Amino acid sequence: MHALRQNKLLAFALAFVVVQVLLALAAPWLGFQDPFKQIMVQRIKPPNPLNLLGTDQLGRDVLARIIWGARTSLFTTSTAVGIALLAGGAIGLLAAFYRGWFDRIVMRSMDVLFAFPILLLAIGVISVLGPNAWSAAIAIAIVYTPIFARLLRGPALVLCEAEYVLGARAVGASDARIIFSHILPNLISVILVQTSILLSAAILVEASLSFLGLGAQPPTPSLGLMLSEGRNFLLLSPWPAVFAGIAILLLSFGFNLLGDALRDTLDPRLRNLDAGAQ
Amino acid sequence: MNTRFLIGRLIDLGFVLFGVSILVFLMIRLIPGDAVAIMLGANTEITPDRIAELRDRLGLDDPLLVQYGNWLWRALQGDLGTSIWTGRPVLNEISVAIWPTVELTALSVLVGAGLSIPIGAFMAQARGGAAEVAVRVGAIAGLTIPSFWLGIVSIFLVAKLLPGVSALGYVPFTQDPLGNLQRMVLPVIALSLPMLANLSRLVRSAMLDALGQDYVRTARAKGASRRRVVYRHALRNALIPFVTSVGVSVGYLLGGAIVVEQVFAIPGLGRLVLGAISERNYPLVQATILVITATFVVVNFAVDLLYAAIDPRVTN
């Protein structure tokens, strides 16, 4: 009964995320309006049959801009989290595998990066690189690298002591073979869960950065940017800001729920590993 | 708490602060291209004289190690450099802007952590399928609502429903206590909600864990009331993971405050650092990041000690 409910939740979360990702990916072919086209006579319109979610201050279709904004957000965050997973994962795994001074030096450096508040570190990186979508992606990648390293080092340490790993070593398997065919496959569930949850957090960070003007620049469709622009004519028409915020919430919520449901389904013991999810 | 534990933690603290200082120091030096020209380009015409003068003022002509040594030495004495535009010590500007941020963050910790205990304990009473799903969905929704969106929507609602109530800006508490608190209500709600959602869920699961333990059954068997068992026995043990989470959340709040300040036009460190970035006033950006991060590191150090004091097992 319990397992059934878990699976239902997982199926729901998966469907929720897949629909959003597909909508964003297929946006150019779904017949939405041109997100860049400005029709001045139709500025700041509330939702209507022609523009389901209304229009913004330049007469652009809010629905189209939200779908394209979700696209920008997903491209930026998945690139960033992908890089962080590769870099942080490699660091955490190798630190656990080789231990000793390598482990100490590398993990201490991760501690230093981890010491900065997430958004502040991202802002610092962007102030060096200059504000644009790529800088935001690099900043998010840098911020999440130490988090992945920490999250994967712990379970990898346990696996390195497992009997089948010691056995593989005893029969002369190479380091690479042990890492890739004995340790890594057993980390897949941790990786899936954490990637999903950190993607959810990264979506919020990306939105915050572009809201602050430090991410994607106009006229790129971006959810955070829509919110900061919408804020300026809030009393005239709250719709662009309201809908952009709901879109950010739905994206982030979907990935967080997915990670949560995956965690329960794949391994209930992982519940203790969610430090740093924020 | 034994001395060995304390010394170990102090060494960790020193190491992390040292690493943070190196990264923050390198910020200006890592800017691609001529950092000085970039800084000057924001406000004035670039002339070779001005570039040479600013390079000299920032000490950029010395070897890197000497630069770091000088910078750190001055930083330790409270000299974090001077603003490139006003020529005043950046610490002056920081010491004015820090108070709204401290107030916003502290109130958010109080509200987020304070409310999460009764809410979590209450949610622990609700068991079973529908309640589990509701708790989970509610907590995740709270965690993923963008604080700046919540802020904007609340400003809109107040403007529509309560015209005449000022929700924006900041007045010092010493000038107008009521006006100060009134303007803090919405920012604190926006900033503390994700933390509240996260901590309530944590308190709930820790409570459920604790309620299943033998000592709770024993307390009930001895005739302690349900209320007493929940608050006296279970809650105390549930608090241990809670304390660590509060420490981690402070980092989230300090970052989130930057965004929330921007939404509510609060003249705190967030506004200071964003303004400094847009006018490329790097010494000010550098110093603000250093001050906020050092605060966060020291807060977490204190949390570690507190954690060890509550749970003696940690120190062994």
Coordinates of C-alpha atoms in Angstrom, one line a residue:
Chain A
M1 CA 0.0 0.0 0.0
H2 CA 2.8 2.3 1.0
A3 CA 4.9 1.4 -2.0
L4 CA 1.9 1.9 -4.3
R5 CA 1.4 5.4 -3.0
Q6 CA 5.1 6.2 -3.5
N7 CA 4.9 5.0 -7.1
K8 CA 1.9 7.1 -7.8
L9 CA 3.6 10.2 -6.4
L10 CA 6.7 9.4 -8.4
A11 CA 4.7 8.9 -11.6
F12 CA 2.9 12.2 -11.0
A13 CA 6.2 14.1 -10.3
L14 CA 7.8 12.6 -13.4
A15 CA 4.8 13.4 -15.6
F16 CA 4.8 17.0 -14.2
V17 CA 8.4 17.5 -15.0
V18 CA 8.4 15.8 -18.4
V19 CA 5.4 17.9 -19.6
Q20 CA 7.2 21.2 -18.6
V21 CA 10.5 20.2 -20.1
L22 CA 8.8 19.0 -23.4
L23 CA 6.8 22.3 -23.6
A24 CA 10.0 24.3 -23.2
L25 CA 12.0 22.2 -25.6
A26 CA 9.4 22.1 -28.3
A27 CA 8.4 25.7 -27.9
P28 CA 9.5 26.8 -31.4
W29 CA 7.3 24.2 -33.1
L30 CA 4.2 24.5 -30.9
G31 CA 2.7 27.5 -32.7
F32 CA 3.0 30.0 -29.9
Q33 CA 3.3 33.6 -30.8
D34 CA 6.7 35.2 -31.5
P35 CA 8.1 36.0 -28.0
F36 CA 10.0 39.0 -29.4
K37 CA 7.3 40.6 -31.5
Q38 CA 6.1 43.9 -30.1
I39 CA 2.6 45.1 -30.9
M40 CA 2.4 48.6 -29.3
V41 CA -1.3 48.9 -29.7
Q42 CA -1.7 45.8 -27.5
R43 CA 0.4 46.8 -24.6
I44 CA -0.4 45.7 -21.0
K45 CA -3.5 43.7 -21.8
P46 CA -5.0 41.3 -19.3
P47 CA -5.6 37.7 -20.3
N48 CA -7.8 37.5 -23.3
P49 CA -8.7 34.9 -26.1
L50 CA -5.8 36.2 -28.3
N51 CA -3.2 36.4 -25.5
L52 CA -4.2 33.7 -23.0
L53 CA -1.9 35.2 -20.3
G54 CA -2.1 38.8 -21.5
T55 CA 0.6 41.0 -22.9
D56 CA 3.6 42.9 -21.4
Q57 CA 4.7 46.5 -21.4
L58 CA 5.9 46.2 -25.0
G59 CA 2.9 44.3 -26.3
R60 CA 4.6 40.9 -26.3
D61 CA 2.6 37.8 -25.6
V62 CA 3.2 36.7 -22.0
L63 CA 2.5 33.0 -22.6
A64 CA 5.1 32.8 -25.3
R65 CA 7.6 34.7 -23.3
I66 CA 7.0 32.4 -20.3
I67 CA 7.5 29.2 -22.3
W68 CA 10.6 30.7 -23.9
G69 CA 11.8 31.9 -20.5
A70 CA 11.4 28.4 -19.1
R71 CA 13.6 27.3 -22.0
T72 CA 16.3 29.8 -21.1
S73 CA 16.0 28.8 -17.5
L74 CA 16.2 25.1 -18.2
F75 CA 19.2 25.5 -20.6
T76 CA 21.1 27.6 -18.2
T77 CA 20.5 25.5 -15.1
S78 CA 20.9 22.1 -16.7
T79 CA 24.2 23.1 -18.2
A80 CA 25.3 24.5 -14.9
V81 CA 24.2 21.6 -12.8
G82 CA 25.6 19.2 -15.4
I83 CA 29.0 20.8 -15.1
A84 CA 28.8 20.9 -11.3
L85 CA 27.8 17.2 -11.2
L86 CA 30.8 16.2 -13.4
A87 CA 33.3 18.3 -11.5
G88 CA 31.9 17.9 -8.0
G89 CA 31.2 14.2 -8.6
A90 CA 34.7 13.5 -9.8
I91 CA 36.2 15.4 -6.9
G92 CA 34.0 13.7 -4.3
L93 CA 34.6 10.2 -5.8
L94 CA 38.4 10.6 -6.2
A95 CA 38.7 12.1 -2.7
A96 CA 36.9 9.1 -1.2
F97 CA 38.9 6.6 -3.3
Y98 CA 42.4 8.0 -2.8
R99 CA 41.9 9.4 0.7
G100 CA 45.1 10.8 2.4
W101 CA 46.5 14.2 1.5
F102 CA 44.6 14.4 -1.8
D103 CA 41.3 14.0 0.0
R104 CA 42.3 16.5 2.6
I105 CA 43.5 19.2 0.3
V106 CA 40.6 18.9 -2.2
M107 CA 37.8 18.7 0.4
R108 CA 39.3 21.6 2.3
S109 CA 39.1 23.7 -0.9
M110 CA 35.5 22.6 -1.3
D111 CA 34.9 23.8 2.3
V112 CA 36.1 27.2 1.3
L113 CA 33.7 27.5 -1.6
F114 CA 31.0 26.1 0.6
A115 CA 31.6 28.8 3.2
F116 CA 30.1 31.5 0.9
P117 CA 26.3 32.0 1.0
I118 CA 25.2 30.5 -2.4
L119 CA 23.7 33.5 -3.9
L120 CA 26.5 35.8 -2.8
L121 CA 29.2 33.5 -4.3
A122 CA 27.2 33.5 -7.6
I123 CA 27.0 37.3 -7.5
G124 CA 30.7 37.5 -6.8
V125 CA 31.5 35.3 -9.8
I126 CA 29.2 37.3 -12.1
S127 CA 30.7 40.6 -10.9
V128 CA 34.1 39.3 -12.2
L129 CA 32.8 37.8 -15.5
G130 CA 30.2 40.4 -16.3
P131 CA 26.4 40.0 -16.3
N132 CA 25.0 37.6 -18.9
A133 CA 23.4 34.2 -19.1
W134 CA 26.7 32.4 -19.6
S135 CA 28.2 34.0 -16.5
A136 CA 25.1 33.0 -14.6
A137 CA 25.6 29.4 -15.8
I138 CA 29.3 29.4 -14.8
A139 CA 28.4 30.9 -11.4
I140 CA 25.8 28.3 -10.7
A141 CA 28.2 25.6 -11.7
I142 CA 30.8 26.9 -9.3
V143 CA 28.4 27.2 -6.5
Y144 CA 27.0 23.6 -6.8
T145 CA 30.4 21.9 -7.4
P146 CA 31.3 21.7 -3.7
I147 CA 27.8 20.6 -2.8
F148 CA 28.0 17.6 -5.2
A149 CA 31.5 16.8 -4.0
R150 CA 30.3 16.6 -0.4
L151 CA 27.1 14.8 -1.2
L152 CA 28.9 12.1 -3.2
R153 CA 32.1 11.7 -1.1
G154 CA 30.2 10.3 1.9
P155 CA 28.4 7.4 0.2
A156 CA 31.5 6.8 -1.9
L157 CA 33.6 6.4 1.3
V158 CA 31.2 3.7 2.5
L159 CA 31.3 1.9 -0.9
C160 CA 35.1 2.0 -1.0
E161 CA 35.1 -0.2 2.1
A162 CA 32.5 -2.6 0.8
E163 CA 33.6 -6.2 0.5
Y164 CA 33.1 -6.5 -3.2
V165 CA 35.3 -3.5 -3.8
L166 CA 38.0 -5.0 -1.6
G167 CA 37.5 -8.3 -3.5
A168 CA 37.9 -6.5 -6.8
R169 CA 41.0 -4.9 -5.6
A170 CA 42.4 -8.3 -4.3
V171 CA 42.0 -9.9 -7.8
G172 CA 43.9 -7.0 -9.3
A173 CA 41.3 -4.7 -10.8
S174 CA 42.6 -1.3 -11.9
D175 CA 41.5 1.8 -10.1
A176 CA 39.5 3.0 -13.1
R177 CA 37.7 -0.3 -13.3
I178 CA 36.9 -0.3 -9.6
I179 CA 35.6 3.3 -9.8
F180 CA 33.6 2.9 -13.0
S181 CA 32.2 -0.6 -12.7
H182 CA 31.9 -1.1 -8.9
I183 CA 31.5 2.3 -7.2
L184 CA 29.8 4.5 -9.7
P185 CA 26.8 2.2 -10.5
N186 CA 26.0 2.1 -6.8
L187 CA 25.9 5.9 -6.6
I188 CA 23.3 6.3 -9.4
S189 CA 20.4 6.6 -7.0
V190 CA 22.1 9.3 -4.9
I191 CA 23.1 11.1 -8.1
L192 CA 19.6 11.0 -9.5
V193 CA 18.0 12.3 -6.3
Q194 CA 20.4 15.0 -5.7
T195 CA 20.6 16.2 -9.3
S196 CA 16.9 16.6 -9.3
I197 CA 16.7 18.5 -6.0
L198 CA 19.7 20.7 -6.9
L199 CA 18.2 21.5 -10.3
S200 CA 15.1 22.7 -8.4
A201 CA 17.3 25.0 -6.2
A202 CA 19.3 26.1 -9.2
I203 CA 16.2 27.2 -11.1
L204 CA 15.5 29.6 -8.1
V205 CA 19.0 30.9 -8.1
E206 CA 19.0 31.5 -11.9
A207 CA 15.6 33.3 -11.5
S208 CA 17.0 35.4 -8.7
L209 CA 20.1 36.3 -10.7
S210 CA 18.2 37.4 -13.7
F211 CA 15.7 39.2 -11.5
L212 CA 18.7 41.2 -10.2
G213 CA 19.8 41.9 -13.7
L214 CA 22.8 39.7 -13.4
G215 CA 21.7 36.9 -15.7
A216 CA 20.1 36.8 -19.1
Q217 CA 19.8 40.4 -20.6
P218 CA 16.9 41.9 -22.4
P219 CA 15.3 41.2 -24.8
T220 CA 16.0 37.5 -24.1
P221 CA 12.9 35.9 -22.7
S222 CA 13.7 35.1 -19.0
L223 CA 11.4 34.4 -16.1
G224 CA 13.4 36.4 -13.6
L225 CA 13.7 39.4 -16.0
M226 CA 9.9 39.3 -16.6
L227 CA 9.4 39.6 -12.9
S228 CA 11.7 42.6 -12.5
E229 CA 10.2 44.3 -15.6
G230 CA 6.7 43.5 -14.5
R231 CA 7.3 45.0 -11.1
N232 CA 7.6 48.4 -12.7
F233 CA 4.0 48.5 -13.9
L234 CA 2.5 46.3 -11.3
L235 CA -0.4 48.5 -10.5
L236 CA -1.3 48.9 -14.1
S237 CA -1.2 45.2 -14.8
P238 CA 0.1 42.5 -12.3
W239 CA -0.3 39.7 -14.9
P240 CA 3.2 39.4 -16.4
A241 CA 4.9 39.4 -12.9
V242 CA 2.3 37.0 -11.4
F243 CA 2.4 34.5 -14.2
A244 CA 6.2 34.6 -14.5
G245 CA 6.5 33.8 -10.8
I246 CA 4.0 31.0 -11.0
A247 CA 6.1 29.5 -13.9
I248 CA 9.3 29.6 -11.8
L249 CA 7.4 28.0 -8.9
L250 CA 6.1 25.2 -11.1
L251 CA 9.5 24.4 -12.6
S252 CA 11.3 24.4 -9.3
F253 CA 8.5 22.6 -7.5
G254 CA 8.4 19.8 -10.2
F255 CA 12.1 19.0 -9.9
N256 CA 12.0 19.1 -6.1
L257 CA 9.0 16.8 -5.9
L258 CA 10.6 14.5 -8.4
G259 CA 13.8 14.3 -6.3
D260 CA 11.8 13.7 -3.1
A261 CA 9.7 10.9 -4.6
L262 CA 12.8 9.4 -6.2
R263 CA 14.5 9.4 -2.8
D264 CA 11.7 7.4 -1.2
T265 CA 11.4 5.0 -4.1
L266 CA 15.1 4.3 -4.7
D267 CA 16.4 4.2 -1.2
P268 CA 14.6 5.4 2.0
R269 CA 18.0 5.5 3.8
L270 CA 18.9 8.5 1.6
R271 CA 16.6 10.6 3.6
N272 CA 19.5 11.5 5.9
L273 CA 21.5 12.9 3.0
D274 CA 19.5 15.9 2.2
A275 CA 21.8 18.4 4.0
G276 CA 22.7 21.2 1.6
A277 CA 19.5 20.9 -0.4
Q278 CA 19.0 24.6 -0.1
Chain B
M1 CA 32.9 19.9 25.3
N2 CA 36.5 19.0 25.3
T3 CA 39.5 21.2 24.4
R4 CA 40.6 19.0 21.5
F5 CA 37.3 19.4 19.8
L6 CA 37.4 23.1 20.3
I7 CA 41.0 23.4 19.0
G8 CA 40.1 21.3 15.9
R9 CA 37.2 23.5 15.2
L10 CA 39.3 26.7 15.6
I11 CA 41.8 25.3 13.1
D12 CA 39.0 24.6 10.6
L13 CA 37.7 28.1 11.1
G14 CA 41.1 29.6 10.5
F15 CA 41.6 27.6 7.4
V16 CA 38.2 28.5 5.9
L17 CA 38.6 32.2 6.7
F18 CA 42.1 32.1 5.1
G19 CA 40.7 30.4 1.9
V20 CA 37.8 32.9 1.8
S21 CA 40.3 35.8 2.1
I22 CA 42.4 34.5 -0.8
L23 CA 39.3 34.1 -3.1
V24 CA 37.9 37.5 -2.2
F25 CA 41.4 39.1 -2.7
L26 CA 41.7 37.5 -6.1
M27 CA 38.4 38.9 -7.3
I28 CA 39.8 42.1 -8.7
R29 CA 42.8 40.3 -10.2
L30 CA 40.7 37.7 -12.0
I31 CA 38.6 40.2 -14.0
P32 CA 39.3 39.5 -17.6
G33 CA 41.1 42.5 -19.4
D34 CA 42.3 45.6 -17.6
A35 CA 40.3 45.7 -14.4
V36 CA 41.3 49.3 -13.8
A37 CA 40.1 50.5 -17.2
I38 CA 36.9 48.6 -16.7
M39 CA 36.3 50.3 -13.3
L40 CA 37.1 53.7 -14.6
G41 CA 35.0 53.2 -17.8
A42 CA 31.8 53.1 -15.7
N43 CA 31.9 56.7 -14.8
T44 CA 34.8 58.7 -16.3
E45 CA 36.9 59.1 -19.3
I46 CA 39.9 56.7 -19.3
T47 CA 43.2 58.4 -19.5
P48 CA 46.7 56.9 -18.9
D49 CA 47.2 59.1 -15.9
R50 CA 44.0 58.1 -14.2
I51 CA 44.8 54.4 -14.9
A52 CA 48.3 54.8 -13.4
E53 CA 46.9 56.6 -10.4
L54 CA 44.2 54.0 -9.7
R55 CA 46.6 51.1 -10.2
D56 CA 48.9 52.7 -7.7
R57 CA 46.1 53.3 -5.2
L58 CA 44.9 49.7 -5.5
G59 CA 48.5 48.5 -5.2
L60 CA 48.2 46.5 -8.5
D61 CA 51.9 47.0 -9.5
D62 CA 53.4 45.0 -6.7
P63 CA 54.0 41.2 -6.9
L64 CA 50.9 39.2 -6.1
L65 CA 52.1 37.8 -2.8
V66 CA 53.1 41.3 -1.6
Q67 CA 49.6 42.6 -2.7
Y68 CA 47.9 39.9 -0.7
G69 CA 50.0 40.4 2.3
N70 CA 49.4 44.1 2.3
W71 CA 45.7 43.7 1.7
L72 CA 45.2 41.1 4.4
W73 CA 47.3 43.2 6.9
R74 CA 45.1 46.2 6.3
A75 CA 41.9 44.1 6.3
L76 CA 42.8 42.7 9.7
Q77 CA 43.2 46.3 11.0
G78 CA 39.7 47.2 9.7
D79 CA 40.8 48.9 6.5
L80 CA 39.0 47.2 3.6
G81 CA 40.0 49.8 1.0
T82 CA 38.3 52.9 -0.3
S83 CA 35.4 53.4 -2.6
I84 CA 36.8 54.3 -6.1
W85 CA 34.1 56.9 -6.6
T86 CA 33.8 58.6 -3.3
G87 CA 37.3 57.9 -2.0
R88 CA 35.8 57.2 1.5
P89 CA 36.6 54.0 3.3
V90 CA 34.3 51.2 2.2
L91 CA 33.8 50.1 5.8
N92 CA 31.9 53.4 6.4
E93 CA 29.3 52.5 3.7
I94 CA 29.1 48.9 4.9
S95 CA 28.6 49.9 8.6
V96 CA 25.6 52.0 7.6
A97 CA 24.1 49.4 5.2
I98 CA 24.7 46.4 7.5
W99 CA 21.9 47.2 10.0
P100 CA 18.8 46.8 7.8
T101 CA 20.3 43.5 6.6
V102 CA 21.1 42.3 10.1
E103 CA 17.6 43.2 11.2
L104 CA 15.9 41.5 8.3
T105 CA 18.0 38.3 8.6
A106 CA 17.7 38.1 12.4
L107 CA 13.9 38.6 12.3
S108 CA 13.6 36.0 9.6
V109 CA 15.6 33.5 11.6
L110 CA 13.4 34.2 14.6
V111 CA 10.2 33.8 12.7
G112 CA 11.3 30.9 10.5
A113 CA 12.9 28.9 13.3
G114 CA 10.5 29.9 16.0
L115 CA 7.3 29.1 14.1
S116 CA 8.7 25.9 12.6
I117 CA 8.8 24.2 16.0
P118 CA 5.1 24.4 16.9
I119 CA 4.1 23.9 13.2
G120 CA 6.4 20.8 12.9
A121 CA 5.2 19.4 16.2
F122 CA 1.6 20.0 15.2
M123 CA 2.2 18.3 11.8
A124 CA 3.7 15.3 13.5
Q125 CA 0.3 14.6 15.0
A126 CA -1.1 14.1 11.5
R127 CA -0.4 10.7 10.2
G128 CA -1.6 8.6 7.3
G129 CA -1.8 8.8 3.6
A130 CA -3.6 12.1 2.8
A131 CA -1.7 14.0 5.6
E132 CA 1.7 12.7 4.4
V133 CA 1.0 13.9 0.9
A134 CA -0.3 17.3 2.1
V135 CA 2.7 17.8 4.4
R136 CA 5.1 16.9 1.6
V137 CA 3.5 19.1 -1.1
G138 CA 3.1 22.0 1.3
A139 CA 6.7 21.8 2.4
I140 CA 8.1 21.6 -1.1
A141 CA 5.8 24.4 -2.3
G142 CA 7.0 26.6 0.6
L143 CA 10.6 25.8 -0.3
T144 CA 10.2 26.6 -4.0
I145 CA 8.1 29.7 -3.9
P146 CA 10.5 32.4 -5.2
S147 CA 10.8 34.9 -2.3
F148 CA 11.0 37.9 -4.7
W149 CA 7.7 36.8 -6.4
L150 CA 6.0 36.5 -3.0
G151 CA 7.3 39.9 -2.1
I152 CA 6.1 41.5 -5.3
V153 CA 2.6 39.9 -5.0
S154 CA 2.3 41.0 -1.4
I155 CA 3.3 44.6 -2.3
F156 CA 0.6 44.5 -5.0
L157 CA -2.0 43.2 -2.6
V158 CA -1.2 45.7 0.1
A159 CA -1.3 48.5 -2.4
K160 CA -4.7 47.4 -3.6
L161 CA -6.4 46.3 -0.3
L162 CA -4.7 48.6 2.2
P163 CA -4.0 51.9 0.4
G164 CA -2.1 54.3 2.6
V165 CA -0.1 51.5 4.3
S166 CA 3.6 51.9 3.3
A167 CA 5.2 48.5 2.6
L168 CA 8.3 49.8 0.9
G169 CA 11.6 51.3 2.2
Y170 CA 13.2 51.4 5.6
V171 CA 13.2 53.6 8.7
P172 CA 15.7 52.9 11.5
F173 CA 14.1 51.3 14.6
T174 CA 15.5 54.1 16.8
Q175 CA 13.7 56.7 14.8
D176 CA 10.3 55.1 14.4
P177 CA 10.0 51.7 16.0
L178 CA 6.4 51.0 14.8
G179 CA 7.1 52.2 11.3
N180 CA 10.2 50.1 11.2
L181 CA 8.5 46.9 12.2
Q182 CA 5.5 47.6 10.0
R183 CA 7.8 47.8 7.0
M184 CA 9.6 44.6 8.0
V185 CA 6.5 42.4 8.1
L186 CA 6.3 41.6 4.4
P187 CA 10.0 41.2 3.7
V188 CA 10.3 38.9 6.7
I189 CA 7.4 36.8 5.5
A190 CA 8.9 36.6 2.0
L191 CA 12.4 35.7 3.3
S192 CA 11.5 33.3 6.0
L193 CA 8.9 31.2 4.3
P194 CA 11.3 28.7 2.5
M195 CA 13.2 28.3 5.8
L196 CA 9.9 27.8 7.7
A197 CA 8.8 25.1 5.2
N198 CA 12.1 23.3 5.3
L199 CA 12.5 23.4 9.1
S200 CA 8.9 22.5 9.9
R201 CA 9.3 19.4 7.8
L202 CA 12.5 18.6 9.5
V203 CA 11.0 19.1 13.0
R204 CA 8.1 16.9 12.0
S205 CA 10.2 13.9 10.8
A206 CA 12.6 14.3 13.8
M207 CA 9.6 14.3 16.1
L208 CA 8.1 11.2 14.5
D209 CA 11.5 9.6 14.9
A210 CA 11.7 10.6 18.5
L211 CA 8.1 9.6 19.3
G212 CA 8.9 6.1 18.2
Q213 CA 11.8 5.7 20.8
D214 CA 11.6 3.6 23.9
Y215 CA 12.1 6.5 26.3
V216 CA 8.9 8.2 25.0
R217 CA 6.9 5.0 25.6
T218 CA 8.4 4.8 29.1
A219 CA 7.4 8.4 29.8
R220 CA 3.9 7.7 28.6
A221 CA 3.8 4.5 30.7
K222 CA 4.9 6.5 33.7
G223 CA 1.8 8.6 33.3
A224 CA 3.2 11.8 31.7
S225 CA 0.6 13.6 29.6
R226 CA 0.7 13.5 25.9
R227 CA 1.5 17.2 25.7
R228 CA 4.4 16.8 28.2
V229 CA 5.8 13.9 26.2
V230 CA 5.7 15.8 23.0
Y231 CA 7.3 19.0 24.2
R232 CA 9.5 17.7 27.0
H233 CA 10.8 14.4 25.8
A234 CA 10.5 14.1 22.0
L235 CA 11.0 17.7 21.1
R236 CA 14.3 18.0 22.9
N237 CA 15.9 15.2 21.0
A238 CA 14.3 16.4 17.7
L239 CA 16.1 19.7 18.2
I240 CA 19.5 18.3 17.5
P241 CA 19.3 18.1 13.7
F242 CA 17.3 21.3 13.8
V243 CA 20.1 23.4 15.2
T244 CA 22.5 22.4 12.3
S245 CA 19.8 23.2 9.8
V246 CA 19.2 26.6 11.2
G247 CA 23.0 27.4 10.9
V248 CA 22.9 26.3 7.2
S249 CA 19.8 28.4 6.6
V250 CA 21.5 31.6 7.8
G251 CA 23.6 31.4 4.6
Y252 CA 20.4 31.0 2.5
L253 CA 18.9 34.0 4.4
L254 CA 21.9 36.2 3.9
G255 CA 21.8 35.5 0.1
G256 CA 18.0 35.8 0.0
A257 CA 18.2 39.1 1.8
I258 CA 20.0 40.6 -1.2
V259 CA 17.0 39.8 -3.4
V260 CA 14.3 40.7 -0.9
E261 CA 16.0 44.1 -0.2
Q262 CA 15.9 44.8 -3.9
V263 CA 12.2 44.0 -4.0
F264 CA 11.3 46.2 -0.9
A265 CA 13.8 49.0 -1.5
I266 CA 15.6 48.3 1.8
P267 CA 19.0 50.1 1.8
G268 CA 21.0 47.1 3.1
L269 CA 24.1 45.2 2.1
G270 CA 22.3 43.7 -0.9
R271 CA 21.5 47.0 -2.4
L272 CA 25.0 48.2 -1.6
V273 CA 26.6 45.3 -3.4
L274 CA 24.3 45.5 -6.4
G275 CA 24.8 49.2 -6.7
A276 CA 28.6 48.7 -6.4
I277 CA 28.5 46.0 -9.2
S278 CA 26.6 48.3 -11.6
E279 CA 29.1 51.2 -11.0
R280 CA 32.0 48.7 -11.0
N281 CA 33.2 49.8 -7.7
Y282 CA 35.1 46.6 -7.0
P283 CA 36.7 47.4 -3.7
L284 CA 33.2 47.9 -2.3
V285 CA 31.9 44.6 -3.9
Q286 CA 35.0 42.8 -2.5
A287 CA 34.6 44.2 1.0
T288 CA 30.8 43.5 1.2
I289 CA 31.3 39.9 0.1
L290 CA 34.1 39.5 2.6
V291 CA 32.0 40.9 5.5
I292 CA 28.9 38.8 4.7
T293 CA 30.8 35.6 4.2
A294 CA 32.9 36.1 7.3
T295 CA 29.7 36.6 9.3
F296 CA 28.2 33.4 7.9
V297 CA 31.4 31.4 8.7
V298 CA 31.5 32.7 12.2
V299 CA 27.7 32.0 12.7
N300 CA 28.3 28.4 11.6
F301 CA 31.2 28.1 13.9
A302 CA 29.0 29.1 16.8
V303 CA 26.3 26.7 15.6
D304 CA 28.9 23.9 15.6
L305 CA 29.8 24.7 19.2
L306 CA 26.2 24.9 20.2
Y307 CA 25.6 21.5 18.5
A308 CA 28.4 20.0 20.5
A309 CA 27.0 21.5 23.7
I310 CA 23.6 19.9 23.1
D311 CA 24.8 16.6 22.0
P312 CA 28.0 15.4 23.8
R313 CA 28.4 12.5 21.3
V314 CA 29.6 15.0 18.7
T315 CA 32.8 15.8 20.5
N316 CA 34.0 12.2 20.8

